[in-house]
């Protein structure tokens, strides 16, 4: 048997066999679907945790200019410039209580010395707010007053705080 010159012809389908059609697209992997759902779940959980922390755990955080008469503080700040404070229910043990918020007159920033002098008005305010606190050796005064920066934003409040060491439950007001 002699072969014609050149390469052999390609295989031919058998007669009566269906002709092959176009190749179907590959099946989408279920793995990618599962990974996508897991990633989505992680993102949703992360958002829920952040919202919980911001809305629930930090619910008592206020700026120093937002505290008001009768607010109780979970702790007394230790810095010279205080931006935020943690307020809590006075029925809980707390380290301080706002007993007066004095408003300084408008005008140019009076300077640190004038602030300290104005803060001397806090002691008589404590006597009015809580006469018993004046004779309590464990009650001290802490004063928050405007800085040059907060003054330019309109802050004129000198906030008088009675500190309690050790912390105690219940209001000092009497």
PDB file of N, CA and C in Angstrom, residues 107-154:
ATOM      1  N   UNK A 107     -14.772  89.312  73.732  1.00  0.00           N
ATOM      2  CA  UNK A 107     -13.644  90.206  73.519  1.00  0.00           C
ATOM      3  C   UNK A 107     -12.438  89.398  73.081  1.00  0.00           C
ATOM      4  N   UNK A 108     -11.281  90.043  73.120  1.00  0.00           N
ATOM      5  CA  UNK A 108     -10.045  89.348  72.766  1.00  0.00           C
ATOM      6  C   UNK A 108      -9.702  88.321  73.835  1.00  0.00           C
ATOM      7  N   UNK A 109      -8.949  87.302  73.437  1.00  0.00           N
ATOM      8  CA  UNK A 109      -8.519  86.277  74.386  1.00  0.00           C
ATOM      9  C   UNK A 109      -7.743  86.960  75.510  1.00  0.00           C
ATOM     10  N   UNK A 110      -8.169  86.790  76.777  1.00  0.00           N
ATOM     11  CA  UNK A 110      -7.564  87.531  77.880  1.00  0.00           C
ATOM     12  C   UNK A 110      -6.218  86.988  78.356  1.00  0.00           C
ATOM     13  N   UNK A 111      -5.853  85.797  77.929  1.00  0.00           N
ATOM     14  CA  UNK A 111      -4.575  85.222  78.360  1.00  0.00           C
ATOM     15  C   UNK A 111      -4.744  84.247  79.512  1.00  0.00           C
ATOM     16  N   UNK A 112      -3.707  83.478  79.731  1.00  0.00           N
ATOM     17  CA  UNK A 112      -3.726  82.413  80.738  1.00  0.00           C
ATOM     18  C   UNK A 112      -3.920  82.957  82.155  1.00  0.00           C
ATOM     19  N   UNK A 113      -3.235  84.031  82.501  1.00  0.00           N
ATOM     20  CA  UNK A 113      -3.347  84.582  83.857  1.00  0.00           C
ATOM     21  C   UNK A 113      -4.779  85.015  84.169  1.00  0.00           C
ATOM     22  N   UNK A 114      -5.436  85.645  83.204  1.00  0.00           N
ATOM     23  CA  UNK A 114      -6.824  86.066  83.407  1.00  0.00           C
ATOM     24  C   UNK A 114      -7.742  84.851  83.555  1.00  0.00           C
ATOM     25  N   UNK A 115      -7.429  83.786  82.838  1.00  0.00           N
ATOM     26  CA  UNK A 115      -8.233  82.558  82.959  1.00  0.00           C
ATOM     27  C   UNK A 115      -8.128  81.982  84.370  1.00  0.00           C
ATOM     28  N   UNK A 116      -6.916  81.922  84.879  1.00  0.00           N
ATOM     29  CA  UNK A 116      -6.705  81.377  86.225  1.00  0.00           C
ATOM     30  C   UNK A 116      -7.427  82.248  87.249  1.00  0.00           C
ATOM     31  N   UNK A 117      -7.337  83.566  87.084  1.00  0.00           N
ATOM     32  CA  UNK A 117      -8.015  84.478  88.008  1.00  0.00           C
ATOM     33  C   UNK A 117      -9.532  84.281  87.938  1.00  0.00           C
ATOM     34  N   UNK A 118     -10.065  84.128  86.731  1.00  0.00           N
ATOM     35  CA  UNK A 118     -11.504  83.914  86.571  1.00  0.00           C
ATOM     36  C   UNK A 118     -11.918  82.577  87.182  1.00  0.00           C
ATOM     37  N   UNK A 119     -11.040  81.584  87.099  1.00  0.00           N
ATOM     38  CA  UNK A 119     -11.326  80.249  87.645  1.00  0.00           C
ATOM     39  C   UNK A 119     -11.472  80.278  89.163  1.00  0.00           C
ATOM     40  N   UNK A 120     -10.949  81.322  89.817  1.00  0.00           N
ATOM     41  CA  UNK A 120     -11.105  81.444  91.271  1.00  0.00           C
ATOM     42  C   UNK A 120     -12.572  81.611  91.681  1.00  0.00           C
ATOM     43  N   UNK A 121     -13.441  81.900  90.718  1.00  0.00           N
ATOM     44  CA  UNK A 121     -14.870  82.017  91.012  1.00  0.00           C
ATOM     45  C   UNK A 121     -15.527  80.647  91.229  1.00  0.00           C
ATOM     46  N   UNK A 122     -14.789  79.584  90.946  1.00  0.00           N
ATOM     47  CA  UNK A 122     -15.370  78.235  91.087  1.00  0.00           C
ATOM     48  C   UNK A 122     -15.628  77.862  92.547  1.00  0.00           C
ATOM     49  N   UNK A 123     -14.716  78.212  93.458  1.00  0.00           N
ATOM     50  CA  UNK A 123     -14.862  77.800  94.863  1.00  0.00           C
ATOM     51  C   UNK A 123     -16.186  78.277  95.464  1.00  0.00           C
ATOM     52  N   UNK A 124     -16.570  79.554  95.311  1.00  0.00           N
ATOM     53  CA  UNK A 124     -17.871  79.967  95.853  1.00  0.00           C
ATOM     54  C   UNK A 124     -19.046  79.243  95.179  1.00  0.00           C
ATOM     55  N   UNK A 125     -18.887  78.891  93.910  1.00  0.00           N
ATOM     56  CA  UNK A 125     -19.947  78.160  93.204  1.00  0.00           C
ATOM     57  C   UNK A 125     -20.140  76.771  93.803  1.00  0.00           C
ATOM     58  N   UNK A 126     -19.031  76.138  94.238  1.00  0.00           N
ATOM     59  CA  UNK A 126     -19.139  74.819  94.863  1.00  0.00           C
ATOM     60  C   UNK A 126     -19.922  74.923  96.170  1.00  0.00           C
ATOM     61  N   UNK A 127     -19.676  75.976  96.930  1.00  0.00           N
ATOM     62  CA  UNK A 127     -20.398  76.163  98.197  1.00  0.00           C
ATOM     63  C   UNK A 127     -21.898  76.295  97.948  1.00  0.00           C
ATOM     64  N   UNK A 128     -22.268  76.908  96.850  1.00  0.00           N
ATOM     65  CA  UNK A 128     -23.681  77.053  96.516  1.00  0.00           C
ATOM     66  C   UNK A 128     -24.273  75.734  96.010  1.00  0.00           C
ATOM     67  N   UNK A 129     -23.510  74.994  95.220  1.00  0.00           N
ATOM     68  CA  UNK A 129     -23.974  73.740  94.617  1.00  0.00           C
ATOM     69  C   UNK A 129     -24.059  72.618  95.641  1.00  0.00           C
ATOM     70  N   UNK A 130     -23.022  72.548  96.500  1.00  0.00           N
ATOM     71  CA  UNK A 130     -22.961  71.454  97.477  1.00  0.00           C
ATOM     72  C   UNK A 130     -22.231  71.927  98.725  1.00  0.00           C
ATOM     73  N   UNK A 131     -22.935  72.490  99.690  1.00  0.00           N
ATOM     74  CA  UNK A 131     -22.278  72.976 100.903  1.00  0.00           C
ATOM     75  C   UNK A 131     -21.448  71.896 101.600  1.00  0.00           C
ATOM     76  N   UNK A 132     -21.897  70.652 101.576  1.00  0.00           N
ATOM     77  CA  UNK A 132     -21.153  69.575 102.244  1.00  0.00           C
ATOM     78  C   UNK A 132     -19.828  69.284 101.542  1.00  0.00           C
ATOM     79  N   UNK A 133     -19.760  69.512 100.229  1.00  0.00           N
ATOM     80  CA  UNK A 133     -18.528  69.220  99.489  1.00  0.00           C
ATOM     81  C   UNK A 133     -17.393  70.154  99.890  1.00  0.00           C
ATOM     82  N   UNK A 134     -17.732  71.361 100.340  1.00  0.00           N
ATOM     83  CA  UNK A 134     -16.708  72.339 100.716  1.00  0.00           C
ATOM     84  C   UNK A 134     -15.893  71.835 101.901  1.00  0.00           C
ATOM     85  N   UNK A 135     -16.513  71.116 102.798  1.00  0.00           N
ATOM     86  CA  UNK A 135     -15.805  70.624 103.989  1.00  0.00           C
ATOM     87  C   UNK A 135     -15.292  69.189 103.823  1.00  0.00           C
ATOM     88  N   UNK A 136     -15.514  68.588 102.657  1.00  0.00           N
ATOM     89  CA  UNK A 136     -15.058  67.220 102.392  1.00  0.00           C
ATOM     90  C   UNK A 136     -13.615  67.272 101.893  1.00  0.00           C
ATOM     91  N   UNK A 137     -12.690  66.709 102.679  1.00  0.00           N
ATOM     92  CA  UNK A 137     -11.270  66.749 102.316  1.00  0.00           C
ATOM     93  C   UNK A 137     -10.945  65.935 101.066  1.00  0.00           C
ATOM     94  N   UNK A 138     -11.835  65.057 100.635  1.00  0.00           N
ATOM     95  CA  UNK A 138     -11.585  64.227  99.455  1.00  0.00           C
ATOM     96  C   UNK A 138     -12.098  64.869  98.164  1.00  0.00           C
ATOM     97  N   UNK A 139     -12.714  66.043  98.289  1.00  0.00           N
ATOM     98  CA  UNK A 139     -13.202  66.767  97.113  1.00  0.00           C
ATOM     99  C   UNK A 139     -12.205  67.870  96.774  1.00  0.00           C
ATOM    100  N   UNK A 140     -11.781  67.893  95.545  1.00  0.00           N
ATOM    101  CA  UNK A 140     -10.847  68.913  95.043  1.00  0.00           C
ATOM    102  C   UNK A 140     -11.488  69.619  93.844  1.00  0.00           C
ATOM    103  N   UNK A 141     -10.881  70.719  93.436  1.00  0.00           N
ATOM    104  CA  UNK A 141     -11.382  71.464  92.285  1.00  0.00           C
ATOM    105  C   UNK A 141     -10.517  71.203  91.059  1.00  0.00           C
ATOM    106  N   UNK A 142     -11.184  71.078  89.925  1.00  0.00           N
ATOM    107  CA  UNK A 142     -10.526  70.965  88.627  1.00  0.00           C
ATOM    108  C   UNK A 142     -11.268  71.926  87.714  1.00  0.00           C
ATOM    109  N   UNK A 143     -10.535  72.722  86.952  1.00  0.00           N
ATOM    110  CA  UNK A 143     -11.171  73.747  86.123  1.00  0.00           C
ATOM    111  C   UNK A 143     -10.746  73.577  84.668  1.00  0.00           C
ATOM    112  N   UNK A 144     -11.732  73.607  83.794  1.00  0.00           N
ATOM    113  CA  UNK A 144     -11.489  73.620  82.349  1.00  0.00           C
ATOM    114  C   UNK A 144     -11.773  75.027  81.860  1.00  0.00           C
ATOM    115  N   UNK A 145     -10.844  75.604  81.096  1.00  0.00           N
ATOM    116  CA  UNK A 145     -11.095  76.932  80.564  1.00  0.00           C
ATOM    117  C   UNK A 145     -10.612  77.017  79.131  1.00  0.00           C
ATOM    118  N   UNK A 146     -11.095  78.013  78.392  1.00  0.00           N
ATOM    119  CA  UNK A 146     -10.768  78.114  76.971  1.00  0.00           C
ATOM    120  C   UNK A 146      -9.274  78.323  76.729  1.00  0.00           C
ATOM    121  N   UNK A 147      -8.828  77.814  75.595  1.00  0.00           N
ATOM    122  CA  UNK A 147      -7.476  78.112  75.116  1.00  0.00           C
ATOM    123  C   UNK A 147      -7.609  79.206  74.063  1.00  0.00           C
ATOM    124  N   UNK A 148      -6.499  79.723  73.627  1.00  0.00           N
ATOM    125  CA  UNK A 148      -6.522  80.733  72.569  1.00  0.00           C
ATOM    126  C   UNK A 148      -7.244  80.180  71.335  1.00  0.00           C
ATOM    127  N   UNK A 149      -6.995  78.910  71.037  1.00  0.00           N
ATOM    128  CA  UNK A 149      -7.612  78.272  69.866  1.00  0.00           C
ATOM    129  C   UNK A 149      -9.126  78.130  70.027  1.00  0.00           C
ATOM    130  N   UNK A 150      -9.577  77.616  71.184  1.00  0.00           N
ATOM    131  CA  UNK A 150     -11.022  77.430  71.364  1.00  0.00           C
ATOM    132  C   UNK A 150     -11.737  78.768  71.553  1.00  0.00           C
ATOM    133  N   UNK A 151     -11.017  79.755  72.076  1.00  0.00           N
ATOM    134  CA  UNK A 151     -11.601  81.097  72.234  1.00  0.00           C
ATOM    135  C   UNK A 151     -11.991  81.656  70.864  1.00  0.00           C
ATOM    136  N   UNK A 152     -11.120  81.467  69.885  1.00  0.00           N
ATOM    137  CA  UNK A 152     -11.415  81.982  68.544  1.00  0.00           C
ATOM    138  C   UNK A 152     -12.590  81.239  67.905  1.00  0.00           C
ATOM    139  N   UNK A 153     -12.932  80.054  68.441  1.00  0.00           N
ATOM    140  CA  UNK A 153     -14.103  79.308  67.968  1.00  0.00           C
ATOM    141  C   UNK A 153     -15.362  79.662  68.757  1.00  0.00           C
ATOM    142  N   UNK A 154     -15.260  80.633  69.682  1.00  0.00           N
ATOM    143  CA  UNK A 154     -16.425  81.075  70.442  1.00  0.00           C
ATOM    144  C   UNK A 154     -16.557  80.480  71.833  1.00  0.00           C
TER     145      UNK A 154
END
